[in-house]
mmCIF file of C-alpha atoms in Angstrom:
data_model
loop_
_atom_site.group_PDB
_atom_site.id
_atom_site.type_symbol
_atom_site.label_atom_id
_atom_site.label_comp_id
_atom_site.label_asym_id
_atom_site.label_seq_id
_atom_site.Cartn_x
_atom_site.Cartn_y
_atom_site.Cartn_z
ATOM 1 C CA MET A 1 96.799 97.566 88.020
ATOM 2 C CA LEU A 2 96.463 94.385 85.861
ATOM 3 C CA ARG A 3 96.934 94.716 82.048
ATOM 4 C CA PHE A 4 97.839 92.464 79.183
ATOM 5 C CA GLU A 5 100.660 93.144 76.703
ATOM 6 C CA ASN A 6 99.144 90.840 74.053
ATOM 7 C CA PRO A 7 95.413 91.112 74.468
ATOM 8 C CA PHE A 8 94.821 89.672 70.933
ATOM 9 C CA ALA A 9 95.731 86.211 72.417
ATOM 10 C CA PHE A 10 92.086 86.131 73.779
ATOM 11 C CA LEU A 11 90.930 85.754 70.214
ATOM 12 C CA ILE A 12 91.919 82.180 70.595
ATOM 13 C CA ILE A 13 89.036 81.677 73.036
ATOM 14 C CA ALA A 14 86.679 83.115 70.534
ATOM 15 C CA ALA A 15 87.877 80.571 67.947
ATOM 16 C CA VAL A 16 86.820 77.692 70.081
ATOM 17 C CA PRO A 17 82.965 78.185 69.443
ATOM 18 C CA VAL A 18 83.699 78.554 65.695
ATOM 19 C CA PHE A 19 85.639 75.216 65.812
ATOM 20 C CA LEU A 20 82.765 73.558 67.656
ATOM 21 C CA ILE A 21 80.138 74.865 65.117
ATOM 22 C CA LEU A 22 82.270 73.523 62.227
ATOM 23 C CA ARG A 23 82.604 70.237 63.908
ATOM 24 C CA LYS A 24 78.808 70.149 64.362
ATOM 25 C CA MET A 25 78.303 70.903 60.702
ATOM 26 C CA GLY A 26 80.610 67.978 59.812
ATOM 27 C CA ILE A 27 83.232 70.216 58.173
ATOM 28 C CA LEU A 28 86.002 69.422 60.712
ATOM 29 C CA ARG A 29 84.578 66.246 61.883
ATOM 30 C CA LYS A 30 87.265 63.730 62.905
ATOM 31 C CA ILE A 31 87.348 60.295 61.216
ATOM 32 C CA GLU A 32 85.808 57.746 63.445
ATOM 33 C CA PHE A 33 84.246 54.263 63.244
ATOM 34 C CA PRO A 34 81.242 53.315 65.357
ATOM 35 C CA LEU A 35 81.878 50.428 67.665
ATOM 36 C CA THR A 36 79.145 49.457 70.058
ATOM 37 C CA LEU A 37 80.196 47.418 73.078
ATOM 38 C CA SER A 38 77.687 45.780 75.300
ATOM 39 C CA ASP A 39 77.524 43.081 77.943
ATOM 40 C CA TRP A 40 75.968 39.581 77.593
ATOM 41 C CA ASN A 41 72.559 41.089 78.141
ATOM 42 C CA GLY A 42 72.802 43.492 75.394
ATOM 43 C CA TYR A 43 73.215 46.569 77.666
ATOM 44 C CA SER A 44 75.823 49.149 76.715
ATOM 45 C CA PHE A 45 78.475 49.912 79.208
ATOM 46 C CA SER A 46 77.945 52.902 81.600
ATOM 47 C CA TRP A 47 79.443 54.170 84.735
ATOM 48 C CA LYS A 48 78.773 51.864 87.626
ATOM 49 C CA TYR A 49 79.157 54.564 90.201
ATOM 50 C CA SER A 50 78.082 58.191 90.146
ATOM 51 C CA THR A 51 81.587 59.040 91.594
ATOM 52 C CA ALA A 52 83.261 58.125 88.322
ATOM 53 C CA GLY A 53 80.872 60.339 86.342
ATOM 54 C CA ILE A 54 81.716 63.266 88.712
ATOM 55 C CA ILE A 55 85.467 62.574 88.285
ATOM 56 C CA SER A 56 84.965 62.584 84.445
ATOM 57 C CA PHE A 57 83.154 65.928 84.654
ATOM 58 C CA MET A 58 85.849 67.413 86.929
ATOM 59 C CA SER A 59 88.607 66.369 84.584
ATOM 60 C CA ARG A 60 86.831 68.088 81.729
ATOM 61 C CA ILE A 61 86.451 71.325 83.820
ATOM 62 C CA LEU A 62 90.160 71.130 84.733
ATOM 63 C CA MET A 63 91.049 70.793 81.041
ATOM 64 C CA ILE A 64 89.030 73.831 80.271
ATOM 65 C CA ILE A 65 90.588 75.862 83.057
ATOM 66 C CA GLY A 66 94.041 74.788 81.953
ATOM 67 C CA PHE A 67 93.338 75.921 78.441
ATOM 68 C CA LEU A 68 92.055 79.343 79.691
ATOM 69 C CA LEU A 69 95.130 79.729 81.841
ATOM 70 C CA CYS A 70 97.384 79.031 78.829
ATOM 71 C CA VAL A 71 95.689 81.611 76.738
ATOM 72 C CA THR A 72 95.870 84.177 79.600
ATOM 73 C CA ALA A 73 99.600 83.442 80.023
ATOM 74 C CA TYR A 74 100.057 83.919 76.253
ATOM 75 C CA ALA A 75 98.397 87.266 76.655
ATOM 76 C CA ARG A 76 101.316 88.247 78.862
ATOM 77 C CA PRO A 77 99.680 89.610 81.969
ATOM 78 C CA VAL A 78 101.609 92.188 83.923
ATOM 79 C CA ILE A 79 100.762 94.056 87.105
ATOM 80 C CA SER A 80 101.795 97.708 87.320
ATOM 81 C CA LYS A 81 102.505 99.388 90.618
ATOM 82 C CA PRO A 82 103.440 103.100 91.067
ATOM 83 C CA GLU A 83 106.918 103.545 92.452
ATOM 84 C CA LYS A 84 108.217 106.725 93.931
ATOM 85 C CA ILE A 85 111.433 107.835 92.342
ATOM 86 C CA TYR A 86 113.404 110.664 94.104
ATOM 87 C CA THR A 87 114.914 113.208 91.759
ATOM 88 C CA SER A 88 116.910 115.066 94.366
ATOM 89 C CA ARG A 89 119.395 114.006 96.970
ATOM 90 C CA GLY A 90 118.212 113.380 100.525
ATOM 91 C CA SER A 91 120.044 113.502 103.905
ATOM 92 C CA ASP A 92 122.823 111.231 104.920
ATOM 93 C CA ILE A 93 122.569 109.778 108.447
ATOM 94 C CA VAL A 94 125.119 107.459 110.055
ATOM 95 C CA PHE A 95 124.290 105.605 113.252
ATOM 96 C CA VAL A 96 127.303 104.938 115.501
ATOM 97 C CA VAL A 97 126.060 101.979 117.482
ATOM 98 C CA ASP A 98 127.794 100.744 120.610
ATOM 99 C CA VAL A 99 128.013 96.942 120.680
ATOM 100 C CA SER A 100 130.155 96.582 123.840
ATOM 101 C CA PRO A 101 129.090 93.969 126.474
ATOM 102 C CA SER A 102 127.344 96.587 128.466
ATOM 103 C CA MET A 103 124.790 97.067 125.718
ATOM 104 C CA GLY A 104 123.494 93.603 126.781
ATOM 105 C CA ALA A 105 121.991 95.268 129.870
ATOM 106 C CA LEU A 106 118.353 94.483 130.322
ATOM 107 C CA ASP A 107 117.023 97.813 131.428
ATOM 108 C CA ILE A 108 115.104 99.060 128.440
ATOM 109 C CA GLY A 109 111.720 97.325 129.129
ATOM 110 C CA ASN A 110 112.307 93.519 128.496
ATOM 111 C CA SER A 111 114.939 94.152 125.881
ATOM 112 C CA THR A 112 118.674 94.717 125.881
ATOM 113 C CA ARG A 113 120.004 98.159 125.066
ATOM 114 C CA LEU A 114 121.243 96.948 121.747
ATOM 115 C CA GLU A 115 117.904 95.295 120.835
ATOM 116 C CA ALA A 116 115.997 98.513 121.749
ATOM 117 C CA SER A 117 118.272 100.549 119.648
ATOM 118 C CA ARG A 118 117.907 98.221 116.799
ATOM 119 C CA GLN A 119 114.108 98.345 116.985
ATOM 120 C CA THR A 120 113.952 102.173 117.017
ATOM 121 C CA ILE A 121 116.528 102.461 114.196
ATOM 122 C CA THR A 122 114.334 100.059 112.153
ATOM 123 C CA SER A 123 111.251 102.110 112.653
ATOM 124 C CA ILE A 124 113.099 105.254 111.567
ATOM 125 C CA VAL A 125 114.678 103.767 108.510
ATOM 126 C CA THR A 126 111.500 102.254 107.174
ATOM 127 C CA SER A 127 109.617 105.547 107.562
ATOM 128 C CA LEU A 128 112.125 107.650 105.691
ATOM 129 C CA THR A 129 112.490 106.190 102.244
ATOM 130 C CA GLY A 130 114.422 109.080 100.693
ATOM 131 C CA THR A 131 117.183 109.330 103.236
ATOM 132 C CA SER A 132 120.531 107.414 103.054
ATOM 133 C CA PHE A 133 121.408 105.537 106.253
ATOM 134 C CA GLY A 134 124.662 104.018 107.332
ATOM 135 C CA ILE A 135 125.913 102.059 110.374
ATOM 136 C CA VAL A 136 129.230 102.081 112.170
ATOM 137 C CA ALA A 137 129.613 99.554 114.999
ATOM 138 C CA MET A 138 131.989 100.240 117.818
ATOM 139 C CA ALA A 139 133.434 98.586 120.982
ATOM 140 C CA SER A 140 137.083 98.409 121.586
ATOM 141 C CA ASP A 141 137.383 99.018 117.840
ATOM 142 C CA ALA A 142 135.080 100.373 115.125
ATOM 143 C CA VAL A 143 134.028 99.036 111.742
ATOM 144 C CA LEU A 144 131.859 100.385 108.940
ATOM 145 C CA VAL A 145 128.889 97.956 108.787
ATOM 146 C CA VAL A 146 126.867 99.776 106.164
ATOM 147 C CA PRO A 147 127.957 102.854 104.091
ATOM 148 C CA PRO A 148 125.271 105.509 103.573
ATOM 149 C CA THR A 149 122.671 103.815 101.340
ATOM 150 C CA VAL A 150 118.953 103.989 100.331
ATOM 151 C CA ASP A 151 118.766 100.263 100.100
ATOM 152 C CA THR A 152 116.578 99.603 103.068
ATOM 153 C CA ASP A 153 116.621 95.815 102.862
ATOM 154 C CA PHE A 154 120.408 95.643 102.871
ATOM 155 C CA PHE A 155 120.585 98.180 105.783
ATOM 156 C CA LEU A 156 118.137 96.207 107.940
ATOM 157 C CA ASN A 157 119.815 92.891 107.211
ATOM 158 C CA ARG A 158 123.138 94.224 108.453
ATOM 159 C CA LEU A 159 121.588 95.968 111.405
ATOM 160 C CA ASN A 160 119.929 92.776 112.527
ATOM 161 C CA ALA A 161 123.288 90.961 112.321
ATOM 162 C CA LEU A 162 124.845 93.167 114.979
ATOM 163 C CA THR A 163 125.597 91.296 118.305
ATOM 164 C CA VAL A 164 126.792 92.365 121.643
ATOM 165 C CA GLY A 165 130.508 91.860 122.304
ATOM 166 C CA GLU A 166 131.484 91.153 118.688
ATOM 167 C CA LEU A 167 134.170 93.904 118.697
ATOM 168 C CA GLY A 168 135.542 93.165 122.097
ATOM 169 C CA ASP A 169 135.275 94.805 125.553
ATOM 170 C CA GLY A 170 135.661 98.504 125.509
ATOM 171 C CA THR A 171 134.142 101.730 124.114
ATOM 172 C CA ALA A 172 136.103 103.540 121.391
ATOM 173 C CA ILE A 173 133.750 106.468 120.834
ATOM 174 C CA GLY A 174 136.474 108.555 119.167
ATOM 175 C CA THR A 175 137.291 105.851 116.729
ATOM 176 C CA GLY A 176 133.595 105.170 115.910
ATOM 177 C CA LEU A 177 132.977 108.918 115.270
ATOM 178 C CA ALA A 178 136.038 109.264 113.097
ATOM 179 C CA MET A 179 134.961 106.285 111.063
ATOM 180 C CA ALA A 180 131.535 107.879 110.460
ATOM 181 C CA VAL A 181 133.059 111.197 109.582
ATOM 182 C CA TYR A 182 135.308 109.642 107.108
ATOM 183 C CA HIS A 183 132.451 108.118 105.130
ATOM 184 C CA LEU A 184 130.498 111.320 105.215
ATOM 185 C CA MET A 185 132.988 114.071 104.555
ATOM 186 C CA ASP A 186 132.988 113.664 100.790
ATOM 187 C CA SER A 187 129.174 113.386 100.481
ATOM 188 C CA ASN A 188 127.247 115.983 98.573
ATOM 189 C CA ALA A 189 124.087 115.436 100.580
ATOM 190 C CA PRO A 190 122.287 118.642 101.612
ATOM 191 C CA LYS A 191 122.446 117.509 105.292
ATOM 192 C CA LYS A 192 124.885 115.149 106.959
ATOM 193 C CA SER A 193 124.662 113.948 110.435
ATOM 194 C CA ILE A 194 125.853 111.275 112.886
ATOM 195 C CA ILE A 195 123.703 109.791 115.711
ATOM 196 C CA LEU A 196 125.865 108.163 118.445
ATOM 197 C CA LEU A 197 124.072 105.503 120.560
ATOM 198 C CA THR A 198 126.185 104.536 123.532
ATOM 199 C CA ASP A 199 125.906 103.677 127.148
ATOM 200 C CA GLY A 200 129.534 104.080 128.322
ATOM 201 C CA GLU A 201 132.607 106.185 128.587
ATOM 202 C CA ASN A 202 135.373 106.476 126.112
ATOM 203 C CA ASN A 203 137.981 104.015 127.350
ATOM 204 C CA SER A 204 139.527 102.662 124.125
ATOM 205 C CA GLY A 205 140.883 103.742 120.810
ATOM 206 C CA ALA A 206 143.599 106.069 119.661
ATOM 207 C CA ILE A 207 141.326 109.088 118.648
ATOM 208 C CA HIS A 208 139.942 111.378 121.250
ATOM 209 C CA PRO A 209 136.183 111.813 120.909
ATOM 210 C CA LEU A 210 136.374 115.657 120.916
ATOM 211 C CA THR A 211 138.870 115.467 118.053
ATOM 212 C CA ALA A 212 136.423 113.443 115.992
ATOM 213 C CA ALA A 213 133.585 115.792 116.945
ATOM 214 C CA LYS A 214 135.599 118.856 115.752
ATOM 215 C CA LEU A 215 136.461 116.981 112.563
ATOM 216 C CA ALA A 216 132.794 116.473 111.980
ATOM 217 C CA ALA A 217 132.014 120.117 112.455
ATOM 218 C CA GLU A 218 134.737 121.096 110.073
ATOM 219 C CA ASN A 219 133.015 118.962 107.395
ATOM 220 C CA GLY A 220 129.552 120.249 107.956
ATOM 221 C CA ILE A 221 128.362 117.151 109.852
ATOM 222 C CA THR A 222 125.977 117.458 112.748
ATOM 223 C CA LEU A 223 126.487 115.145 115.715
ATOM 224 C CA TYR A 224 123.772 113.906 118.074
ATOM 225 C CA THR A 225 124.621 111.816 121.110
ATOM 226 C CA VAL A 226 122.160 109.622 122.851
ATOM 227 C CA ALA A 227 122.930 107.933 126.266
ATOM 228 C CA VAL A 228 121.053 104.674 126.178
ATOM 229 C CA GLY A 229 120.014 102.914 129.405
ATOM 230 C CA THR A 230 119.727 103.740 133.084
ATOM 231 C CA GLN A 231 122.500 104.376 135.557
ATOM 232 C CA GLY A 232 123.153 102.217 138.693
ATOM 233 C CA THR A 233 122.988 98.396 139.119
ATOM 234 C CA VAL A 234 121.375 96.774 136.113
ATOM 235 C CA PRO A 235 120.989 93.089 134.941
ATOM 236 C CA VAL A 236 123.086 92.126 131.961
ATOM 237 C CA GLU A 237 122.965 89.087 129.599
ATOM 238 C CA TYR A 238 124.868 88.304 126.417
ATOM 239 C CA THR A 239 126.849 85.593 124.687
ATOM 240 C CA ASP A 240 130.568 85.832 124.736
ATOM 241 C CA GLN A 241 131.573 85.805 120.971
ATOM 242 C CA ALA A 242 134.981 84.337 121.734
ATOM 243 C CA THR A 243 133.884 81.350 123.895
ATOM 244 C CA GLY A 244 130.131 81.067 123.025
ATOM 245 C CA LYS A 245 129.198 81.087 126.650
ATOM 246 C CA LEU A 246 126.231 82.906 128.015
ATOM 247 C CA ILE A 247 127.240 85.668 130.428
ATOM 248 C CA SER A 248 124.702 86.928 132.879
ATOM 249 C CA GLY A 249 124.703 88.855 136.097
ATOM 250 C CA TYR A 250 124.676 92.529 137.166
ATOM 251 C CA MET A 251 126.936 95.485 136.513
ATOM 252 C CA GLU A 252 127.242 99.071 137.474
ATOM 253 C CA SER A 253 126.168 101.298 134.604
ATOM 254 C CA ALA A 254 127.412 104.786 134.131
ATOM 255 C CA PHE A 255 128.107 107.158 131.289
ATOM 256 C CA ASP A 256 129.901 110.467 130.990
ATOM 257 C CA ASP A 257 127.120 113.108 130.532
ATOM 258 C CA THR A 258 129.610 115.922 130.357
ATOM 259 C CA MET A 259 131.620 114.317 127.588
ATOM 260 C CA LEU A 260 128.455 113.434 125.457
ATOM 261 C CA ARG A 261 127.102 117.049 125.726
ATOM 262 C CA SER A 262 130.547 118.511 124.797
ATOM 263 C CA LEU A 263 130.672 116.236 121.759
ATOM 264 C CA ALA A 264 127.168 117.239 120.534
ATOM 265 C CA SER A 265 127.916 120.922 121.177
ATOM 266 C CA ALA A 266 131.191 120.881 119.272
ATOM 267 C CA ALA A 267 129.398 119.538 116.126
ATOM 268 C CA GLY A 268 126.208 121.619 116.348
ATOM 269 C CA GLY A 269 123.951 118.825 117.708
ATOM 270 C CA MET A 270 122.225 117.940 120.923
ATOM 271 C CA CYS A 271 122.703 115.398 123.609
ATOM 272 C CA TYR A 272 119.744 113.179 124.767
ATOM 273 C CA SER A 273 119.190 110.584 127.455
ATOM 274 C CA ALA A 274 116.957 107.613 126.777
ATOM 275 C CA GLU A 275 116.145 105.443 129.852
ATOM 276 C CA SER A 276 113.099 103.732 128.186
ATOM 277 C CA TYR A 277 112.060 102.510 124.827
ATOM 278 C CA ARG A 278 109.581 105.324 124.493
ATOM 279 C CA THR A 279 112.082 108.054 125.142
ATOM 280 C CA LEU A 280 114.573 106.432 122.856
ATOM 281 C CA SER A 281 112.015 106.235 120.104
ATOM 282 C CA GLU A 282 110.898 109.876 120.641
ATOM 283 C CA THR A 283 114.533 110.979 120.544
ATOM 284 C CA LEU A 284 115.359 109.276 117.203
ATOM 285 C CA VAL A 285 112.181 110.527 115.638
ATOM 286 C CA SER A 286 112.864 114.055 116.744
ATOM 287 C CA VAL A 287 116.465 113.917 115.423
ATOM 288 C CA SER A 288 115.428 112.336 112.097
ATOM 289 C CA GLU A 289 112.815 114.935 111.529
ATOM 290 C CA GLN A 290 115.379 117.721 112.143
ATOM 291 C CA GLU A 291 117.760 116.149 109.657
ATOM 292 C CA THR A 292 115.489 115.277 106.823
ATOM 293 C CA VAL A 293 115.124 117.517 103.871
ATOM 294 C CA VAL A 294 112.257 118.140 101.393
ATOM 295 C CA GLN A 295 112.850 116.119 98.183
ATOM 296 C CA SER A 296 111.407 116.303 94.739
ATOM 297 C CA TYR A 297 110.061 113.011 93.280
ATOM 298 C CA LYS A 298 108.003 111.488 90.564
ATOM 299 C CA TYR A 299 106.031 108.358 90.165
ATOM 300 C CA GLU A 300 106.910 105.637 87.649
ATOM 301 C CA ASN A 301 104.984 102.455 86.933
ATOM 302 C CA LYS A 302 106.874 99.350 87.715
ATOM 303 C CA SER A 303 105.602 96.286 85.794
ATOM 304 C CA GLU A 304 105.870 92.767 87.133
ATOM 305 C CA PRO A 305 105.186 89.924 84.636
ATOM 306 C CA LEU A 306 102.757 87.282 85.712
ATOM 307 C CA HIS A 307 102.695 84.853 82.751
ATOM 308 C CA PHE A 308 104.936 82.317 84.485
ATOM 309 C CA TYR A 309 102.408 81.799 87.360
ATOM 310 C CA PHE A 310 99.614 81.331 84.812
ATOM 311 C CA PHE A 311 101.699 78.673 82.961
ATOM 312 C CA ILE A 312 102.469 76.914 86.194
ATOM 313 C CA SER A 313 98.756 76.869 87.214
ATOM 314 C CA ALA A 314 97.877 75.493 83.696
ATOM 315 C CA ALA A 315 100.435 72.799 83.932
ATOM 316 C CA ALA A 316 99.007 71.797 87.314
ATOM 317 C CA CYS A 317 95.551 71.562 85.834
ATOM 318 C CA PHE A 318 96.823 69.355 83.006
ATOM 319 C CA ILE A 319 98.709 67.086 85.237
ATOM 320 C CA LEU A 320 95.728 66.698 87.521
ATOM 321 C CA THR A 321 93.534 65.984 84.556
ATOM 322 C CA TRP A 322 95.893 63.228 83.402
ATOM 323 C CA CYS A 323 96.000 61.689 86.860
ATOM 324 C CA LEU A 324 92.257 61.618 87.118
ATOM 325 C CA LYS A 325 91.741 60.076 83.642
ATOM 326 C CA ARG A 326 94.717 57.676 83.584
ATOM 327 C CA LEU A 327 94.966 56.587 87.203
ATOM 328 C CA TYR A 328 91.391 56.782 88.494
ATOM 329 C CA LEU A 329 89.168 56.341 85.322
ATOM 330 C CA LYS A 330 91.816 54.046 83.672
ATOM 331 C CA GLU A 331 91.328 55.850 80.403
ATOM 332 C CA ILE A 332 93.949 55.544 77.647
ATOM 333 C CA LEU A 333 94.921 59.014 76.645
#
């Protein structure tokens, strides 16, 4: 909703007709001396072309528009938008995303496994504004990419920066889960959960995955495991982060169903298999709906000042008026 913080500024516009009336009455008439110029035949000078008259008229209109824009800017226009403010804590969800080279497999539609995971996570995060989301990336090692936050823009920027193979060749599921547990264990959120997105077996890291899953259960954290991709021979394509070379070919894809089920069971969650973008999306939607909580909230009006834009527009009108009068009409201002 548009409103003005200084509406009395519009009285300046009302003063213009008063000024013109006083000028007409001769009270505020400026001092001037008549000087009639004419050519050799006694004719006074006039516009030779109708274009010049049109340009002169346009310059006056621009001057009036610039004046009105200045007055409007002085009235300090602001636009108010209702903003939802949550007054209670939402859930904390941390995605543990596998970024090993096998996540470059092109078996989720026309996308890689990592890209499909990124797209589904993005749709979930943008739809749940009151929930805190975090990211742990893992391959041969694990790093915290984003701690649990409600800053959606920051989360998505970091999510989109994930690349296949950036943490080496391997899958340290236990290390990734332990990293997520560490950043959730002290949270006072009503619900805390980890969603593991992987396509391989645990073959790296010093922490056993089941140990990390039990640690999650001890701290009231629910673990969901999602096996991404199909099994068998699949095409793969990714850029080697160490050499910058494009790696493409085929690989044998397999993941340990038994391990993933045992991890989810140990931490009170469920195990899912996602062989297509649709099943992956449905899986994450189902999990997020289970983990969200009802939050109390209120609406507050957020005001955005607009006077700067009016000043800029007015300046543009005045500059254009000067150009028309000085450069085209050759008037001395």
